Short mmCIF file of C-alpha atoms in Angstrom, two decimals:
data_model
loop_
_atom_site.label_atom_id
_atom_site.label_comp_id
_atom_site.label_asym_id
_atom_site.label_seq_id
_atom_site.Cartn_x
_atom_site.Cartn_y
_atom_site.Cartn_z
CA UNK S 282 -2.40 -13.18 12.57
CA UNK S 283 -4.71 -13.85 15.92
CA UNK S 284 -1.78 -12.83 18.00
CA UNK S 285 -1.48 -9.19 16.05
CA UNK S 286 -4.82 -8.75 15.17
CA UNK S 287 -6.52 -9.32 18.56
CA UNK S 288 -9.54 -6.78 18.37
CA UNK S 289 -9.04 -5.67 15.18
CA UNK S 290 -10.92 -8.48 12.79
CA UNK S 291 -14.61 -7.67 14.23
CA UNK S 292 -13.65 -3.62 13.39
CA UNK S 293 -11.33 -2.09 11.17
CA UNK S 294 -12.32 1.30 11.49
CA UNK S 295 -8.68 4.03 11.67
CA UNK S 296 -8.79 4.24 15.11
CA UNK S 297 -8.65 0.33 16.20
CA UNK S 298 -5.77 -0.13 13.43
CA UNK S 299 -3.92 2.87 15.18
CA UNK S 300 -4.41 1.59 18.46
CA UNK S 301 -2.94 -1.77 17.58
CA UNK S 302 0.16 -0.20 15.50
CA UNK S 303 0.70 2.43 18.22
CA UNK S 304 0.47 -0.28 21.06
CA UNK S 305 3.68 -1.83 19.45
CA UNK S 306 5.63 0.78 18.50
CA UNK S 307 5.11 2.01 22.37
CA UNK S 308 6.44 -1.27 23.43
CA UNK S 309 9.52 -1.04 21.55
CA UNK S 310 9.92 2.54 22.79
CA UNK S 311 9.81 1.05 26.04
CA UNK S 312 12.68 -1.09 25.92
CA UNK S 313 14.47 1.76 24.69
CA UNK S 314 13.95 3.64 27.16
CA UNK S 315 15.10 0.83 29.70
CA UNK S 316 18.27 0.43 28.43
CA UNK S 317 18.38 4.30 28.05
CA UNK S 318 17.95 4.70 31.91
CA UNK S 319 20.08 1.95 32.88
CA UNK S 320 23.26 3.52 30.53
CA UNK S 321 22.60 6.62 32.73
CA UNK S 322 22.58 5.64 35.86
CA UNK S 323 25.38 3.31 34.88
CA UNK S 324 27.54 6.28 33.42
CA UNK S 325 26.90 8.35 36.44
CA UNK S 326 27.45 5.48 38.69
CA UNK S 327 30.92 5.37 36.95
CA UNK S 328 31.79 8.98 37.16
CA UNK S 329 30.98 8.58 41.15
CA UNK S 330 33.40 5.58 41.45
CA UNK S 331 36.24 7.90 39.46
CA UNK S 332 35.78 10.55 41.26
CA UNK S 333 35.42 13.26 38.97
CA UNK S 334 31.17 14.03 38.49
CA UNK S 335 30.39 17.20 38.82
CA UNK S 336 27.03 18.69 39.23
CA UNK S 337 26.44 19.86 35.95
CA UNK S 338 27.27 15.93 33.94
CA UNK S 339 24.07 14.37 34.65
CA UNK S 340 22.37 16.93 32.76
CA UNK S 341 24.93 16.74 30.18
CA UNK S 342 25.38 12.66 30.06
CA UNK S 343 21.24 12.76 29.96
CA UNK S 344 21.41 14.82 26.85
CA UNK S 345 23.70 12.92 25.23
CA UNK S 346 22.24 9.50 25.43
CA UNK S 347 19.19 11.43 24.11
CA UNK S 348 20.55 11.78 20.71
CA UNK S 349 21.54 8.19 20.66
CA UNK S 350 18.44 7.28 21.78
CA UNK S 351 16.33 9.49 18.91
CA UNK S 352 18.27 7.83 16.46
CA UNK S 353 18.30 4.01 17.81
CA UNK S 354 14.38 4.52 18.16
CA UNK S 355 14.07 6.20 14.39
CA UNK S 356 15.65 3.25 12.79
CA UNK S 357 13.41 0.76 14.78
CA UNK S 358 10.64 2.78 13.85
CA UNK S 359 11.15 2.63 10.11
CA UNK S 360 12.12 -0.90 10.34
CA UNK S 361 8.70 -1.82 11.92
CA UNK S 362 7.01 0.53 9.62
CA UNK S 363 7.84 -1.48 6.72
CA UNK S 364 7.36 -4.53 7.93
CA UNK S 365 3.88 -3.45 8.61
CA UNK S 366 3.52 -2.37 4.21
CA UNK S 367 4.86 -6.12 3.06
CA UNK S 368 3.13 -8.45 5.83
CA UNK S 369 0.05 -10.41 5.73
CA UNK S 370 -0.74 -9.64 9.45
CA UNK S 371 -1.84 -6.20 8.44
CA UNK S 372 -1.85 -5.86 4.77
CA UNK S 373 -4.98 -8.56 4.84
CA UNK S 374 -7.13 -6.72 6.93
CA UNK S 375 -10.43 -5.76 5.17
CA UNK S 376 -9.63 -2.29 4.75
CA UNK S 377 -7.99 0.44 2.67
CA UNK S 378 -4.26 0.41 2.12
CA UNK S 379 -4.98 4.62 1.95
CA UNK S 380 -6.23 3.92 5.92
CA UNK S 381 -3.31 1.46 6.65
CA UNK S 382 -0.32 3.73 5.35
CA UNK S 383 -2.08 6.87 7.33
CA UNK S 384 -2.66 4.61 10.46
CA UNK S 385 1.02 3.17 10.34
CA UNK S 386 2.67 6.70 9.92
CA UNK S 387 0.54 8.43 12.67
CA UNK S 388 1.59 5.55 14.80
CA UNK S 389 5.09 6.04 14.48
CA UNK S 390 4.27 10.06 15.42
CA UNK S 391 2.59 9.27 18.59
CA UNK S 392 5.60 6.79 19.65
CA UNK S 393 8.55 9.66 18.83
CA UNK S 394 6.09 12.11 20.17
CA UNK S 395 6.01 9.77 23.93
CA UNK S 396 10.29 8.98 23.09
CA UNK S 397 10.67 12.87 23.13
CA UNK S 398 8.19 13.61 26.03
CA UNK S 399 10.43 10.85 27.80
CA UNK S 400 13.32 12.73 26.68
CA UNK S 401 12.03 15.90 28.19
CA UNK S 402 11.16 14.53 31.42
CA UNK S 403 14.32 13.01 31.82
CA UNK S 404 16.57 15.69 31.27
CA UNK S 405 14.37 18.09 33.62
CA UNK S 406 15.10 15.40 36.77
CA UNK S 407 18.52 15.85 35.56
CA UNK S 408 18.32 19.55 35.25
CA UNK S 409 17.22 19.13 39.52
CA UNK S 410 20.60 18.34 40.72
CA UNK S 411 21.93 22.06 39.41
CA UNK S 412 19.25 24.17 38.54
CA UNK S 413 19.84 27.51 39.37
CA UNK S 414 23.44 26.91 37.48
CA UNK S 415 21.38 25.57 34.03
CA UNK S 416 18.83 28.73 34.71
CA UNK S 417 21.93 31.18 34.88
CA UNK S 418 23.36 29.82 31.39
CA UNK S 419 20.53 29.40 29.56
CA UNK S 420 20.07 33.21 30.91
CA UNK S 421 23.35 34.69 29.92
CA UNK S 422 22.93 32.20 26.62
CA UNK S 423 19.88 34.08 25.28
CA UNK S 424 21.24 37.89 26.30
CA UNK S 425 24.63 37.03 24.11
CA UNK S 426 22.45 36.07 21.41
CA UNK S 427 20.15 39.05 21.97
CA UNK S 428 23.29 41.29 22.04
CA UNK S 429 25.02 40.26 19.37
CA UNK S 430 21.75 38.90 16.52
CA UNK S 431 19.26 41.10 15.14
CA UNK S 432 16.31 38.75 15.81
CA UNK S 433 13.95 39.18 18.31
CA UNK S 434 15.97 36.24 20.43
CA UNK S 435 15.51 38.19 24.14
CA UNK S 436 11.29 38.21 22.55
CA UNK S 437 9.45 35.81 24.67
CA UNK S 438 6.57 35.98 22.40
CA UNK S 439 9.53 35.17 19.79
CA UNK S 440 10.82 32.76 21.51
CA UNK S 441 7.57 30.51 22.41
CA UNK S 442 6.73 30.56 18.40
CA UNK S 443 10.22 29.93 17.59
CA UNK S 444 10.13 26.64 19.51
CA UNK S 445 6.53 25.38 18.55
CA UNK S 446 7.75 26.21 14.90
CA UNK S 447 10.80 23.89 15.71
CA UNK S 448 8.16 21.13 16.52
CA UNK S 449 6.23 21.74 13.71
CA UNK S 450 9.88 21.04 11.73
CA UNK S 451 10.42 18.36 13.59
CA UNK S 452 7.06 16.38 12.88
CA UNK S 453 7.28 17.44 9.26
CA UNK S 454 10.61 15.89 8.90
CA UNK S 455 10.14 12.55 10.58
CA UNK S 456 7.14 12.49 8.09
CA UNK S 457 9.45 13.20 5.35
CA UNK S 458 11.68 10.46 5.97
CA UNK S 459 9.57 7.44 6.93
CA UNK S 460 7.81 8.32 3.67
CA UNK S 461 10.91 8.33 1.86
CA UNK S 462 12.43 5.37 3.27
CA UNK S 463 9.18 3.47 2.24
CA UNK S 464 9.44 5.49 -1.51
CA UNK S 465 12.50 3.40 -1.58
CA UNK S 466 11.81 0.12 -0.01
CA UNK S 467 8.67 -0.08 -2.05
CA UNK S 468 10.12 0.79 -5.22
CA UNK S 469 12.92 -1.68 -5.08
CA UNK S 470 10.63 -4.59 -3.64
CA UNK S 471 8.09 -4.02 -6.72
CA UNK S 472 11.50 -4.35 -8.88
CA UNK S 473 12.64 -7.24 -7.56
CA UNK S 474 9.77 -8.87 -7.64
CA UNK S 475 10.53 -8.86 -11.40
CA UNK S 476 13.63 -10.38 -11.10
CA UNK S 477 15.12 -13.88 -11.06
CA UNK S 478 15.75 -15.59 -7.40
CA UNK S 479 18.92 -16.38 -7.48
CA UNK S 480 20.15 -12.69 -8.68
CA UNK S 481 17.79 -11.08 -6.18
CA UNK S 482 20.18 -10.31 -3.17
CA UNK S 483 22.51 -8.74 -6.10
CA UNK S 484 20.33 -6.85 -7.85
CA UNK S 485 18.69 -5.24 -4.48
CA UNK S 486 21.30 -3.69 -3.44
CA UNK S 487 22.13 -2.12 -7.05
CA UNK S 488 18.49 -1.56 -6.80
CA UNK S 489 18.30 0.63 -3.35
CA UNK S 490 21.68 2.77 -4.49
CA UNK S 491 20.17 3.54 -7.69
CA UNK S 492 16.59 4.45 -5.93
CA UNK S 493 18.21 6.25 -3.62
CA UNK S 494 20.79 8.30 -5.98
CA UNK S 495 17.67 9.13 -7.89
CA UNK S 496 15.04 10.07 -5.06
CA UNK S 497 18.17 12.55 -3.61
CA UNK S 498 18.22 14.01 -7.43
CA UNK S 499 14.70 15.04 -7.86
CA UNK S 500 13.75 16.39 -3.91
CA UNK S 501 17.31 18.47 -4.43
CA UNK S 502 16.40 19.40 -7.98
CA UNK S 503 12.89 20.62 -6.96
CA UNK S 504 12.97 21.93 -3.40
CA UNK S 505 14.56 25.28 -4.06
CA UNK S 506 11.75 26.04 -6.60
CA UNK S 507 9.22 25.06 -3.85
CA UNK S 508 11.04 26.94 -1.07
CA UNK S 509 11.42 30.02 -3.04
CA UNK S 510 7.28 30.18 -3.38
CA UNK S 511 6.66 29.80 0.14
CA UNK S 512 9.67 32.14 1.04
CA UNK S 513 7.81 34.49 -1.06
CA UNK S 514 4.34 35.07 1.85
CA UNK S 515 7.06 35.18 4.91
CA UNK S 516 7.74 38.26 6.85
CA UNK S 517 11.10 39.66 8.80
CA UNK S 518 10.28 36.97 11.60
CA UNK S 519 13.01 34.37 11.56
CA UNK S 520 10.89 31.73 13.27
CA UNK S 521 8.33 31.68 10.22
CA UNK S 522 11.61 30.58 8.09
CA UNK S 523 11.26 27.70 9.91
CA UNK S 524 7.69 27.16 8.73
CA UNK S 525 8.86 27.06 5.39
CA UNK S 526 11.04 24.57 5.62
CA UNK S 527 8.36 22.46 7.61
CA UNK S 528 5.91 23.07 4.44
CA UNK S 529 8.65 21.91 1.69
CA UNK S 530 9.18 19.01 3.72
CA UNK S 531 5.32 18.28 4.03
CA UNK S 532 4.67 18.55 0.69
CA UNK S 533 7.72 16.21 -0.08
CA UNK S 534 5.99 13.42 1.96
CA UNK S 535 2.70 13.80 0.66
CA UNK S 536 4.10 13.39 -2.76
CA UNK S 537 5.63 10.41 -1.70
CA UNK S 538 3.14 9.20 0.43
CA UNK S 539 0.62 9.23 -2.58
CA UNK S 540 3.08 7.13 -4.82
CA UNK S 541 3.56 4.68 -1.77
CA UNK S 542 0.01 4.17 -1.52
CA UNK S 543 0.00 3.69 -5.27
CA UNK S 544 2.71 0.81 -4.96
CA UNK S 545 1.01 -0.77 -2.14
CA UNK S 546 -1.84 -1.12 -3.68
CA UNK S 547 -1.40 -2.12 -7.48
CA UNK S 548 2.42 -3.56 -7.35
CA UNK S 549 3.89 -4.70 -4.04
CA UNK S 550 3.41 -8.28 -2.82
CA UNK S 551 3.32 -9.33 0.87
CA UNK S 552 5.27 -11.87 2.75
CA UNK S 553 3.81 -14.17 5.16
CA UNK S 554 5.27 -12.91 8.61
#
């Protein structure tokens, strides 16, 4: 607990538990992003020794390894995150579990939020070794689509609230799914806490199907209601579309967020790791 907890037992105020949780979500980042830089340079190193890089591939390979990357890193994220909601190194700190769920999800923001500025950074270096080329498509990319769609897509006022409202989705669906991947893994661990040891394993997987058959069921049962009442305040402008998908989403985690705070507090029991 000492060796988690350093700094935290004398305070436990939001900002000291986010520092802590953020600190080690940035380390695993980290050594992502190692073996993310080392797969590059590897790659390109490769394409040298065949003899076939051109200068637009390290952009391309870059980009690539992103994706791969953004997934690896949401998968350790979610992993950690729950580890954090069952273990006695955090869940016996003296404070609320309302504090500890809000800490632990903001935490996993910040480190996507440094993965993607990571992300960014890296494909700009790449971007170096043809830029006027990658300037000249994205150029002739955004006339076609001026040309030939009736959106404001040549805009640049358009254009800079299109991407911030891609952010915007972006945050709001990360949110959405850490909070539904704990709906689920608290749900089933407060059911099989109910159940024999021995027909635990079993039942937990027959568990997390049937949570997750049913948690699929209600958000697609009730999210075209909810999209149709914020469709109903949005103008012409495509990029506010996007909003509206960012507030269904929102309001999807919140919901869920509220009934993992619930579990967490009244039904789930911790582990001692």
């Amino acid at each position: 607990m000492k060796k988690h907890m350093k700094g935290v037992i004398a305070t436990t105020n939001f900002l000291s538990l986010l520092k802590v949780l953020s600190r080690k979500r940035i380390r695993i980042i980290n050594h992502i992003l190692l073996v993310d830089v080392v797969a590059i340079i590897l790659t390109i190193l490769y394409m040298v020794y065949r003899g076939n890089l051109n200068t637009e591939d390290p952009l391309g390979i870059t980009v690539s390894y992103s994706f791969i990357v953004l997934f690896v890193a949401f998968i350790l994220i979610a992993r950690d995150n729950e580890t954090v909601f069952v273990s006695d190194c955090y869940r016996l700190i003296p404070t609320s579990d309302t504090k500890l769920y809000m800490a632990n999800i903001l935490a996993a923001v910040i480190s996507m939020l440094y993965l993607g500025v990571t992300q960014v950074i890296f494909s700009m270096l790449a971007m170096l070794t043809n830029l006027n080329e990658v300037i000249k498509s994205v150029q002739r990319s955004f006339s076609y689509m001026a040309a030939h769609s009736s959106s404001e897509w040549g805009n640049t006022g358009f254009l800079i609230n299109l991407t911030i409202a891609l952010i915007v989705l972006t945050f709001a669906l990360a949110v959405f799914s850490w909070a539904s991947v704990s709906t689920v893994h608290l749900i089933t661990t407060t059911l099989t806490s109910f159940l024999p040891d021995t027909r635990s394993r079993l039942f937990r997987l027959v568990l997390y199907v049937v949570v997750v058959g049913l948690l699929i069921y209600i958000i697609s049962y009730t999210v075209q209601p909810l999209a149709n009442i914020f469709t109903g305040i949005v103008s012409k402008n495509d990029y506010l579309q996007v909003y509206v998908g960012a507030s269904v989403l929102l309001v999807f985690g919140i919901v869920e967020s509220v009934i993992n705070v619930y579990l967490m507090r009244s039904w789930v029991e911790t582990a001692n790791n």
